[in-house]
Amino acid sequence: QVQLQESGPGLVNPSQTLSLTCTVSGGSISSNTYYWSWIRQPAGKGLEWIGRIYTSGRTNYSPSLNSRVTISVDTSKNQFSLKLTSVTAADTAVYYCARAQTPGKPFDSWGQGTLVTVSS
Amino acid sequence: DIQMTQSPSSLSASVGDSVTITCRASQSISRYLNWYQQKPGKAPNLLIYGASSLQSGVPSRFSGSGSGTDFTLTISSLQPEDFATYYCQQSDSVPLTFGPGTKVDIK
């Protein structure tokens, strides 16, 4: 049973870069049948897909965040990461990492989520 | 982008009731529609994928139907553990998008 776990700072200063890592256990991130996503949820609001990465390195990003987002993968550590630059209070949210089995498939495994607050 | 809408935004129901939630896509997504349940402080949990396929381990009182632009999630005989927020999500094309959610609470 694969497990995903987010980690990273819980507090980020405005205009700085938010950096999070998702560690995958119980399965290899290198499997070509999966892609790996970041999703966020502001308090009391809905879910917003941020982007995804294949282990080949190919990425897709949400157009609304595209200019500020980078998702990368480190297969040697079985991890993938999110960087979001120039953050504002509007980026305060619970950030989830999640797995889907090929395009078209649902998110079948999720991390527990990590709260990131943007504040000075 | 494909916009997803859900109705109602919230509903109150009693244990044992049958509940139906509707999800609509702004363009055809074939059957690339998934349903998730989320409880407070928890990550979403996959219930239904491909519009009508029940995820392993999910009780059979959950069912989904639809194709194209209109979809439904039905919970027959609502149980206490079913009070939660439900989201639809399209996996047809990027950017992947979610509906705004439907909160099901106790009447």
Tab-separated table of C-alpha atoms in Angstrom:
chain	number	residue	atom	x	y	z
A	1	GLN	CA	0.000	0.000	0.000
A	2	VAL	CA	1.658	3.197	-1.157
A	3	GLN	CA	1.832	6.088	1.285
A	4	LEU	CA	2.563	9.737	0.597
A	5	GLN	CA	3.840	12.240	3.155
A	6	GLU	CA	4.243	15.973	2.677
A	7	SER	CA	6.978	17.889	4.474
A	8	GLY	CA	8.256	21.436	4.549
A	9	PRO	CA	8.013	24.754	6.374
A	10	GLY	CA	4.648	25.613	7.823
A	11	LEU	CA	5.288	29.339	7.635
A	12	VAL	CA	6.585	31.292	4.663
A	13	ASN	CA	7.180	35.029	4.388
A	14	PRO	CA	5.309	36.969	1.722
A	15	SER	CA	7.212	37.297	-1.571
A	16	GLN	CA	9.369	34.294	-0.688
A	17	THR	CA	9.325	30.777	-2.139
A	18	LEU	CA	7.194	27.978	-0.752
A	19	SER	CA	8.979	24.629	-0.927
A	20	LEU	CA	7.405	21.285	-0.128
A	21	THR	CA	8.465	17.678	-0.591
A	22	CYS	CA	6.338	14.571	-0.913
A	23	THR	CA	7.977	11.307	0.117
A	24	VAL	CA	6.528	8.145	-1.378
A	25	SER	CA	6.794	4.878	0.533
A	26	GLY	CA	5.510	1.392	-0.174
A	27	GLY	CA	6.108	1.763	-3.895
A	28	SER	CA	8.534	3.173	-6.407
A	29	ILE	CA	8.004	6.675	-7.713
A	30	SER	CA	9.818	5.560	-10.854
A	31	SER	CA	6.928	3.458	-12.078
A	32	ASN	CA	5.929	4.666	-15.518
A	33	THR	CA	2.277	3.994	-14.798
A	34	TYR	CA	1.835	6.839	-12.338
A	35	TYR	CA	2.033	10.565	-12.266
A	36	TRP	CA	2.350	12.699	-9.177
A	37	SER	CA	0.380	15.832	-8.367
A	38	TRP	CA	0.166	18.720	-5.938
A	39	ILE	CA	-3.257	19.970	-4.869
A	40	ARG	CA	-4.119	22.681	-2.388
A	41	GLN	CA	-7.094	23.728	-0.317
A	42	PRO	CA	-7.487	27.081	1.443
A	43	ALA	CA	-9.273	26.878	4.765
A	44	GLY	CA	-12.984	26.325	4.279
A	45	LYS	CA	-12.693	26.260	0.512
A	46	GLY	CA	-12.461	23.768	-2.324
A	47	LEU	CA	-9.645	21.852	-3.944
A	48	GLU	CA	-7.294	23.379	-6.504
A	49	TRP	CA	-4.983	21.294	-8.671
A	50	ILE	CA	-1.528	22.861	-8.914
A	51	GLY	CA	0.289	20.562	-11.292
A	52	ARG	CA	1.751	17.132	-11.923
A	53	ILE	CA	4.932	15.379	-12.950
A	54	TYR	CA	5.773	12.117	-14.623
A	55	THR	CA	8.946	10.325	-13.645
A	56	SER	CA	10.236	11.177	-17.106
A	57	GLY	CA	10.265	14.764	-15.861
A	58	ARG	CA	7.381	15.902	-18.034
A	59	THR	CA	5.161	18.370	-16.210
A	60	ASN	CA	1.753	20.000	-16.515
A	61	TYR	CA	0.805	23.052	-14.478
A	62	SER	CA	-2.362	24.952	-13.749
A	63	PRO	CA	-2.420	28.031	-16.019
A	64	SER	CA	-3.320	30.210	-13.041
A	65	LEU	CA	-0.077	29.266	-11.260
A	66	ASN	CA	2.109	28.317	-14.202
A	67	SER	CA	4.421	31.327	-13.964
A	68	ARG	CA	5.222	30.636	-10.306
A	69	VAL	CA	5.273	26.838	-10.033
A	70	THR	CA	7.960	24.231	-10.479
A	71	ILE	CA	7.446	20.545	-9.738
A	72	SER	CA	10.450	18.239	-9.789
A	73	VAL	CA	11.177	14.607	-8.992
A	74	ASP	CA	14.082	12.876	-7.269
A	75	THR	CA	13.790	9.191	-8.039
A	76	SER	CA	16.851	8.341	-5.904
A	77	LYS	CA	14.980	9.581	-2.836
A	78	ASN	CA	11.523	8.474	-3.994
A	79	GLN	CA	10.354	12.066	-3.644
A	80	PHE	CA	8.817	14.820	-5.676
A	81	SER	CA	8.765	18.488	-4.794
A	82	LEU	CA	6.845	21.713	-5.233
A	83	LYS	CA	8.237	25.220	-5.437
A	84	LEU	CA	5.899	28.187	-5.568
A	85	THR	CA	7.544	31.580	-5.891
A	86	SER	CA	6.447	35.078	-4.894
A	87	VAL	CA	3.848	33.836	-2.438
A	88	THR	CA	1.129	35.993	-0.934
A	89	ALA	CA	-1.490	35.417	1.730
A	90	ALA	CA	-3.693	33.946	-1.004
A	91	ASP	CA	-1.321	30.976	-1.164
A	92	THR	CA	-2.090	30.034	2.433
A	93	ALA	CA	-3.629	26.580	2.256
A	94	VAL	CA	-3.329	22.919	3.103
A	95	TYR	CA	-1.125	21.392	0.421
A	96	TYR	CA	-1.638	17.769	-0.595
A	97	CYS	CA	0.438	15.489	-2.740
A	98	ALA	CA	-1.430	12.776	-4.610
A	99	ARG	CA	-0.971	9.947	-7.088
A	100	ALA	CA	-2.925	9.068	-10.195
A	101	GLN	CA	-2.478	6.061	-12.432
A	102	THR	CA	-1.924	7.513	-15.899
A	103	PRO	CA	-3.841	10.412	-17.414
A	104	GLY	CA	-7.572	10.079	-17.154
A	105	LYS	CA	-7.432	8.199	-13.893
A	106	PRO	CA	-8.421	9.544	-10.463
A	107	PHE	CA	-6.261	10.457	-7.507
A	108	ASP	CA	-6.193	7.125	-5.696
A	109	SER	CA	-3.641	7.918	-2.987
A	110	TRP	CA	-3.190	11.157	-1.069
A	111	GLY	CA	-0.846	12.489	1.558
A	112	GLN	CA	-2.360	13.703	4.804
A	113	GLY	CA	-1.768	17.323	3.831
A	114	THR	CA	0.387	20.037	5.305
A	115	LEU	CA	-0.718	23.544	6.243
A	116	VAL	CA	1.388	26.344	4.834
A	117	THR	CA	0.723	29.839	6.102
A	118	VAL	CA	2.073	32.866	4.280
A	119	SER	CA	2.648	35.621	6.790
A	120	SER	CA	5.370	37.869	8.097
B	1	ASP	CA	-10.324	25.079	-18.628
B	2	ILE	CA	-13.221	22.746	-17.888
B	3	GLN	CA	-15.432	24.247	-15.200
B	4	MET	CA	-17.183	21.904	-12.783
B	5	THR	CA	-20.340	22.813	-10.914
B	6	GLN	CA	-22.169	20.881	-8.215
B	7	SER	CA	-25.634	21.075	-6.790
B	8	PRO	CA	-26.736	21.488	-4.183
B	9	SER	CA	-23.910	23.234	-2.357
B	10	SER	CA	-25.196	21.758	0.870
B	11	LEU	CA	-27.969	19.521	2.057
B	12	SER	CA	-29.351	18.197	5.295
B	13	ALA	CA	-30.433	14.603	5.542
B	14	SER	CA	-31.213	11.929	8.072
B	15	VAL	CA	-29.636	8.552	8.629
B	16	GLY	CA	-31.292	6.125	6.242
B	17	ASP	CA	-32.153	8.737	3.626
B	18	SER	CA	-31.147	8.429	-0.009
B	19	VAL	CA	-29.123	11.408	-1.250
B	20	THR	CA	-28.244	12.500	-4.777
B	21	ILE	CA	-25.590	15.058	-5.704
B	22	THR	CA	-25.261	16.431	-9.203
B	23	CYS	CA	-22.088	17.473	-11.005
B	24	ARG	CA	-21.960	19.238	-14.340
B	25	ALA	CA	-18.985	19.870	-16.610
B	26	SER	CA	-18.736	22.898	-18.880
B	27	GLN	CA	-17.910	20.607	-21.812
B	28	SER	CA	-18.047	16.921	-22.503
B	29	ILE	CA	-15.642	14.844	-20.437
B	30	SER	CA	-16.889	11.448	-21.569
B	31	ARG	CA	-16.789	9.379	-18.374
B	32	TYR	CA	-13.650	10.945	-16.904
B	33	LEU	CA	-15.426	11.948	-13.727
B	34	ASN	CA	-14.427	11.016	-10.199
B	35	TRP	CA	-16.043	11.514	-6.798
B	36	TYR	CA	-14.283	12.069	-3.488
B	37	GLN	CA	-15.425	12.262	0.115
B	38	GLN	CA	-13.653	14.606	2.498
B	39	LYS	CA	-14.062	14.795	6.249
B	40	PRO	CA	-12.794	17.742	8.317
B	41	GLY	CA	-9.030	17.759	8.709
B	42	LYS	CA	-8.582	14.803	6.380
B	43	ALA	CA	-7.454	14.306	2.820
B	44	PRO	CA	-10.100	13.509	0.207
B	45	ASN	CA	-10.898	9.839	-0.266
B	46	LEU	CA	-11.733	8.367	-3.665
B	47	LEU	CA	-15.215	6.886	-3.875
B	48	ILE	CA	-16.106	6.576	-7.550
B	49	TYR	CA	-13.955	6.762	-10.683
B	50	GLY	CA	-14.795	6.641	-14.347
B	51	ALA	CA	-18.237	8.022	-13.496
B	52	SER	CA	-19.588	4.755	-12.119
B	53	SER	CA	-16.807	2.424	-10.936
B	54	LEU	CA	-16.701	1.850	-7.201
B	55	GLN	CA	-13.254	2.185	-5.663
B	56	SER	CA	-12.100	-0.889	-3.770
B	57	GLY	CA	-13.212	-0.840	-0.168
B	58	VAL	CA	-15.970	1.725	-0.676
B	59	PRO	CA	-19.421	0.605	0.507
B	60	SER	CA	-21.904	-0.355	-2.185
B	61	ARG	CA	-24.396	2.253	-0.981
B	62	PHE	CA	-22.324	4.718	-3.020
B	63	SER	CA	-23.020	4.762	-6.732
B	64	GLY	CA	-22.316	7.045	-9.649
B	65	SER	CA	-23.774	7.567	-13.072
B	66	GLY	CA	-23.625	9.850	-16.071
B	67	SER	CA	-21.524	10.688	-19.069
B	68	GLY	CA	-20.716	13.695	-21.207
B	69	THR	CA	-21.507	16.704	-19.061
B	70	ASP	CA	-23.969	15.503	-16.417
B	71	PHE	CA	-23.188	13.168	-13.551
B	72	THR	CA	-24.698	12.078	-10.264
B	73	LEU	CA	-23.490	10.566	-7.029
B	74	THR	CA	-26.090	8.697	-5.031
B	75	ILE	CA	-25.779	7.536	-1.459
B	76	SER	CA	-28.510	5.098	-0.614
B	77	SER	CA	-29.380	4.688	3.044
B	78	LEU	CA	-27.123	7.405	4.461
B	79	GLN	CA	-24.975	6.282	7.391
B	80	PRO	CA	-23.554	8.432	10.224
B	81	GLU	CA	-20.052	8.183	8.753
B	82	ASP	CA	-21.284	9.587	5.421
B	83	PHE	CA	-21.738	13.106	6.730
B	84	ALA	CA	-18.954	14.892	4.915
B	85	THR	CA	-18.205	17.076	1.902
B	86	TYR	CA	-18.269	15.510	-1.550
B	87	TYR	CA	-16.288	16.724	-4.554
B	88	CYS	CA	-16.439	15.771	-8.190
B	89	GLN	CA	-13.303	16.042	-10.324
B	90	GLN	CA	-12.712	15.772	-14.038
B	91	SER	CA	-9.687	13.843	-15.239
B	92	ASP	CA	-10.347	14.353	-18.939
B	93	SER	CA	-7.843	17.132	-19.535
B	94	VAL	CA	-5.465	19.506	-17.837
B	95	PRO	CA	-5.855	21.616	-15.902
B	96	LEU	CA	-7.571	19.027	-13.754
B	97	THR	CA	-10.483	20.658	-11.983
B	98	PHE	CA	-12.762	19.981	-9.046
B	99	GLY	CA	-16.305	20.956	-8.326
B	100	PRO	CA	-16.904	23.371	-5.440
B	101	GLY	CA	-18.164	20.628	-3.166
B	102	THR	CA	-21.426	19.540	-1.580
B	103	LYS	CA	-21.625	19.419	2.188
B	104	VAL	CA	-23.911	16.742	3.572
B	105	ASP	CA	-24.878	17.303	7.173
B	106	ILE	CA	-27.286	15.869	9.670
B	107	LYS	CA	-30.855	17.085	9.675
